[in-house]
Amino acid sequence: MTSPVRRSAAPVLLVLLLVFSSSVSAWKKEEFRSCKQTPFCKRARTRAPHSLPPFSVSDVSLSDGSVSGRLVPSPSIRQVTDEDPSADAAVDDTAQRPLLFRLSVYHGGILRLEIDEDPSSAPTPKRRFRLPDVLLPDLEDRRLWLPRLSSPSGVAATSFYLADGFEGILRHDPFEIVVRRTGSEGEPVLSFNSHGLFDYEQLRAKKEGEDWEENFRSHTDSRPHGPQSISFDVSFHGANFVYGIPEHASPSLSLRPTRGSGVDESEPYRLFNLDVFEYLHDSPFGIYGSIPFMLSHGTRSTSGFFWLNAAEMQIDVLAPGWDDSAAPNAGRVDTFWMSEAGVVDAFFFVGPGPKDVLKQYASVTGTPAMPQEFAVAYHQCRWNYRDEEDVAAVDAAFDEHDIPYDVLWLDIEHTDGKRYFTWDRTLFPHPEEMQKKLAAKGRHMVTIVDPHIKRDDSFHVHKEATEKGYYVKDASGKDFDGWCWPGSSSYSDMLNPEIREWWADKFSYKNYVGSTASLYIWNDMNEPSVFNGPEVTMPRDAIHHGEVEHRELHNAYGYYFHMATANGLVKRGNGKDRPFVLSRAFFAGSQRYGAIWTGDNSADWDHLRVSVPMILNLGLTGMSFSGADVGGFFGNPEVDLLVRWYQLGAYYPFFRAHAHHDTKRREPWLFGEENTALMREAIHIRYSLLPYYYTLFREAATSGIPIMRPLWLEFPADKETYDNSEAFMVGSSLLVQGVYEKNQKSVSVYLPSGASWFNLRNGVKYDGGVLLKLDASEDSIPSFQRAGTIIPRKDRFRRSSTQMVNDPYTLVIALNGSLAAEGELYIDDGKSYDFEKGAYIHRRFIFANNKLTSIDIRPSTAGEKKFSSDCTIERIILLGLPSGAKKAVVAPGNHEMNIELGPLTLRKGSKPIALTIRKPNIRVADDWSVRIF
Ligand code: NOJ
């Protein structure tokens, strides 16, 4: 949210308040519902373990290779009332109906649990909503056909194969699911309903005199279908910590407990996509996006749990001893999940390693899309670059100051009255020419397209949407009308595939007048943000395609909008140009459509710090292409904060500077030459690492392993890493530690055990497993290359990444104790989908026995198309090679060259000196070797 204005319908007042918006600050707690103000949450949260009458399992059978049956509620289930959760209200007959369940096993260690009402005994025509379009279409092909069920002796239960070394156990009475290791110990990994907190409010007919309405502030939710919430407990066994379920701001990488002994009054983690004005840097409160996927990690196990449900969700992480303070659970993390609506469609991922869990999740919701290479470079944004002159001046200043950048962004003010797909022709009379000028330097432009459509009959998009009936409806059936940037606005119904197609067509060059092939898109406000709506969003009783209520779909609205926009760009380029769309709202699966950022952060040190755990948790839950506004969106950063932010942001997967319109200009050359040099240096580091980043994007796109990783993902056995929220890995080779305080004189860096590390500032080698204390240098933040790795770089600086395409590479080899190292390089055309047909280069560099070898790892099955490159390797830098090595022989050709001393980087005045092989003149695409003497 960018303005405190909420309920004003008067444009004059809106303008006045906007003018003063910078003086009004701080999160407006009262605008948002707490758990206690949310009946389903309040109700569920008051329950003690095993206090609910239990469900038992009946009619278990194998049907189509899955386990199915009924969950029969105990006869004593009573309907509780919203007002008094403990009230012993009248027995509700409809709540006695058995539920249907299905347990399916998918290839690779995945168990799926679905629980829905039995349609044959439904008392109302309404079916519960199951969110389509998130699970990969081929998931069903990967379902294992279970041949048989077994009955473990001694208990009423059914067991079935899950993966090698794992089995699923369905306990019958009371109902419980346990995923465990096979073998005599039967060590549990995950369990569901072990604390008897499973509850499922079934749809029912309204009783005489019953009132289902809910009120919050001035808003009334008609709740025509009444209570329909679901809640249950999930335990992660063998776990020390849990992570994930973004999006929350917190300085802690792990999810801290929200309930139980030792926890002060806390809200649960809320998943409800909201436009939160000046969000707090430490709060379980939900912000712009929601991914109901939690991972656990510990010395004994790594596992994951994903609940596919787009309604409001609240999740408690329970402190040890929450259920029994006399016997606090050790080595287990219990959690409690609550949702307002939908069904149970949940996935258990067995690991056993951290990367296995990420791959399992990616095999269900997809891997991140491979971006265009320019999108991996630096982006310059501000609300707003005023006009064409401003754009030209900023563009020219980057060149004058020798700072590369790839993308210039235009915020809402570039439009004609916030009618997206239009231009304010006074400020931007020649949009095509403007884009072409940028494109001539290899640069791109991004414009903003928000989901609110101005209700103006002369605006063609509104006219068409109205005529075609494409808007979301309010509870009375009229086009929903809410207040956003343009004033009165409506929102196209992105749940409907036909409407998504219509939206996608809006991005054609013909429809988006003034757009060119170098223009890409930013989707903002897609939670959706509705200034005068309840909690600044769309009312829950608004109606979508197929009579789906907004409450059932809310968290996925932005996902669909992002999807439709990305598909629009694919269509625009005839399926040949990879889209770039940045979205603020997101849901599980959004990684398939583009990047996201952490919204409106503030220009303070706390927000700098929380950016790291936020981005790490996003990466763990699939959204690896993410970043935070460099510099902080609200407020004016002091220059040392801005510099530190560039130094950290240069490692974010998505690297963009952005600022609110009330802030002072802060392009990197505005703070004196010394500071310009520091910011230039930070941006240069990113540009030199682009080959490494692009290779990591490829890894993410094929495996789901994120670019920016918590240390424990690479060092799962090192306990010291489990809750390190300050440092992170970029890929598996680079460790970066942020500097998060003003005037920080020294910085402590934990270097994980099991590896040695080379400080990239001075080439010094350190052993792992130690907490290092280093002087905090102002010219960079600490970064280390792990011994045993090879990082590809491009060290010549140009105006943009596109202009670096033909530049030669540098390989930085950090040798381990056995004088060995390995690394990879992936290259394609950076733009098209030809890589899907095999048009790419993928090399592995191996250093062993004093020889560096480049081998082709592109599989022969990759496809017919080839990609070629004439790029060469201009330098090979060797860290950790014992002195004495003097010569290198390059094969083929057998030409001999000297090993010299050379700088670690090509930056001016660069001090650290390392052994270097200059100009080996080998082509990056070829097989070759370099032997060292
Ligand atoms: C809110 C977004 O979060 C912010 O980045 C943007 O500048 C404003 N909307 C205006 O479009």
mmCIF file of N, CA, C and O and ligand atoms in Angstrom, residues 1-2 275 288 382-383 411-412 448 450 485 522 524-525 584 597 599-600 629 633 656 658-660, ligand 1:
data_model
loop_
_atom_site.group_PDB
_atom_site.id
_atom_site.type_symbol
_atom_site.label_atom_id
_atom_site.label_comp_id
_atom_site.label_asym_id
_atom_site.label_seq_id
_atom_site.Cartn_x
_atom_site.Cartn_y
_atom_site.Cartn_z
ATOM 1 N N MET A 1 0.846 -1.170 0.000
ATOM 2 C CA MET A 1 0.000 0.000 0.000
ATOM 3 C C MET A 1 0.883 1.221 0.000
ATOM 4 O O MET A 1 1.942 1.245 0.586
ATOM 5 N N THR A 2 0.448 2.192 -0.671
ATOM 6 C CA THR A 2 1.323 3.326 -0.814
ATOM 7 C C THR A 2 0.684 4.597 -0.318
ATOM 8 O O THR A 2 1.281 5.645 -0.325
ATOM 9 N N ASP A 275 -2.506 -5.700 0.980
ATOM 10 C CA ASP A 275 -1.698 -4.523 0.695
ATOM 11 C C ASP A 275 -1.538 -3.777 2.018
ATOM 12 O O ASP A 275 -2.413 -3.025 2.423
ATOM 13 N N TYR A 288 1.697 -9.464 1.133
ATOM 14 C CA TYR A 288 1.163 -9.526 -0.237
ATOM 15 C C TYR A 288 0.923 -10.910 -0.850
ATOM 16 O O TYR A 288 0.139 -11.049 -1.772
ATOM 17 N N ARG A 382 11.607 3.872 -10.007
ATOM 18 C CA ARG A 382 11.215 4.907 -9.070
ATOM 19 C C ARG A 382 9.770 5.242 -9.402
ATOM 20 O O ARG A 382 9.355 5.163 -10.551
ATOM 21 N N TRP A 383 9.036 5.587 -8.378
ATOM 22 C CA TRP A 383 7.681 6.097 -8.599
ATOM 23 C C TRP A 383 7.803 7.615 -8.592
ATOM 24 O O TRP A 383 7.818 8.186 -7.524
ATOM 25 N N ASP A 411 6.350 3.747 -13.405
ATOM 26 C CA ASP A 411 5.270 3.463 -12.453
ATOM 27 C C ASP A 411 3.958 4.087 -12.957
ATOM 28 O O ASP A 411 3.887 4.594 -14.091
ATOM 29 N N ILE A 412 2.935 4.087 -12.106
ATOM 30 C CA ILE A 412 1.564 4.435 -12.545
ATOM 31 C C ILE A 412 1.401 5.806 -13.209
ATOM 32 O O ILE A 412 0.477 5.988 -13.983
ATOM 33 N N ILE A 448 4.005 -0.463 -15.677
ATOM 34 C CA ILE A 448 3.124 -1.083 -14.688
ATOM 35 C C ILE A 448 1.727 -1.305 -15.279
ATOM 36 O O ILE A 448 1.225 -0.455 -16.021
ATOM 37 N N ASP A 450 -1.787 -2.646 -13.526
ATOM 38 C CA ASP A 450 -2.453 -3.118 -12.306
ATOM 39 C C ASP A 450 -3.803 -3.753 -12.655
ATOM 40 O O ASP A 450 -4.340 -3.523 -13.741
ATOM 41 N N TRP A 485 -6.242 3.341 -7.388
ATOM 42 C CA TRP A 485 -5.566 4.533 -7.939
ATOM 43 C C TRP A 485 -6.433 5.352 -8.885
ATOM 44 O O TRP A 485 -6.456 6.581 -8.785
ATOM 45 N N TRP A 522 4.988 -5.027 -15.174
ATOM 46 C CA TRP A 522 4.981 -5.067 -13.709
ATOM 47 C C TRP A 522 3.518 -5.121 -13.260
ATOM 48 O O TRP A 522 2.743 -4.223 -13.561
ATOM 49 N N ASP A 524 1.183 -4.884 -10.151
ATOM 50 C CA ASP A 524 1.186 -4.436 -8.760
ATOM 51 C C ASP A 524 -0.259 -4.500 -8.248
ATOM 52 O O ASP A 524 -1.190 -4.715 -9.014
ATOM 53 N N MET A 525 -0.475 -4.335 -6.961
ATOM 54 C CA MET A 525 -1.796 -4.170 -6.353
ATOM 55 C C MET A 525 -2.730 -5.361 -6.621
ATOM 56 O O MET A 525 -3.945 -5.246 -6.573
ATOM 57 N N ARG A 584 3.392 -8.443 -7.367
ATOM 58 C CA ARG A 584 3.497 -8.244 -5.918
ATOM 59 C C ARG A 584 2.796 -9.377 -5.175
ATOM 60 O O ARG A 584 3.309 -9.921 -4.211
ATOM 61 N N TRP A 597 8.495 -9.334 -5.726
ATOM 62 C CA TRP A 597 9.345 -8.598 -4.793
ATOM 63 C C TRP A 597 8.592 -8.399 -3.490
ATOM 64 O O TRP A 597 7.386 -8.667 -3.427
ATOM 65 N N GLY A 599 7.533 -5.958 -1.829
ATOM 66 C CA GLY A 599 6.604 -4.849 -1.656
ATOM 67 C C GLY A 599 7.215 -3.648 -0.968
ATOM 68 O O GLY A 599 8.428 -3.411 -1.021
ATOM 69 N N ASP A 600 6.327 -2.936 -0.277
ATOM 70 C CA ASP A 600 6.701 -1.607 0.208
ATOM 71 C C ASP A 600 7.440 -1.659 1.539
ATOM 72 O O ASP A 600 6.876 -1.388 2.607
ATOM 73 N N ASP A 629 13.009 -4.066 -2.520
ATOM 74 C CA ASP A 629 13.351 -2.754 -3.075
ATOM 75 C C ASP A 629 14.672 -2.279 -2.483
ATOM 76 O O ASP A 629 14.778 -2.056 -1.269
ATOM 77 N N PHE A 633 11.573 1.361 0.160
ATOM 78 C CA PHE A 633 10.556 2.107 -0.608
ATOM 79 C C PHE A 633 10.139 3.399 0.098
ATOM 80 O O PHE A 633 10.147 4.475 -0.487
ATOM 81 N N ARG A 656 16.613 -4.790 -7.909
ATOM 82 C CA ARG A 656 15.972 -3.564 -8.396
ATOM 83 C C ARG A 656 15.971 -2.501 -7.308
ATOM 84 O O ARG A 656 15.588 -2.764 -6.170
ATOM 85 N N HIS A 658 14.147 0.872 -5.961
ATOM 86 C CA HIS A 658 12.836 1.493 -6.144
ATOM 87 C C HIS A 658 12.575 2.442 -4.981
ATOM 88 O O HIS A 658 13.138 2.263 -3.890
ATOM 89 N N ALA A 659 11.719 3.446 -5.212
ATOM 90 C CA ALA A 659 11.453 4.439 -4.164
ATOM 91 C C ALA A 659 10.071 5.052 -4.339
ATOM 92 O O ALA A 659 9.568 5.182 -5.452
ATOM 93 N N HIS A 660 9.478 5.419 -3.218
ATOM 94 C CA HIS A 660 8.169 6.091 -3.183
ATOM 95 C C HIS A 660 8.278 7.487 -3.799
ATOM 96 O O HIS A 660 9.343 8.109 -3.743
HETATM 97 C C1 NOJ B 1 2.546 -0.019 -4.630
HETATM 98 C C2 NOJ B 1 3.825 -0.716 -4.984
HETATM 99 O O1 NOJ B 1 4.171 -1.626 -3.985
HETATM 100 C C3 NOJ B 1 4.906 0.301 -5.231
HETATM 101 O O2 NOJ B 1 6.097 -0.366 -5.549
HETATM 102 C C4 NOJ B 1 4.480 1.224 -6.340
HETATM 103 O O3 NOJ B 1 5.461 2.207 -6.542
HETATM 104 C C5 NOJ B 1 3.164 1.921 -5.996
HETATM 105 N N1 NOJ B 1 2.171 0.920 -5.681
HETATM 106 C C6 NOJ B 1 2.640 2.800 -7.107
HETATM 107 O O4 NOJ B 1 2.361 2.077 -8.223
#
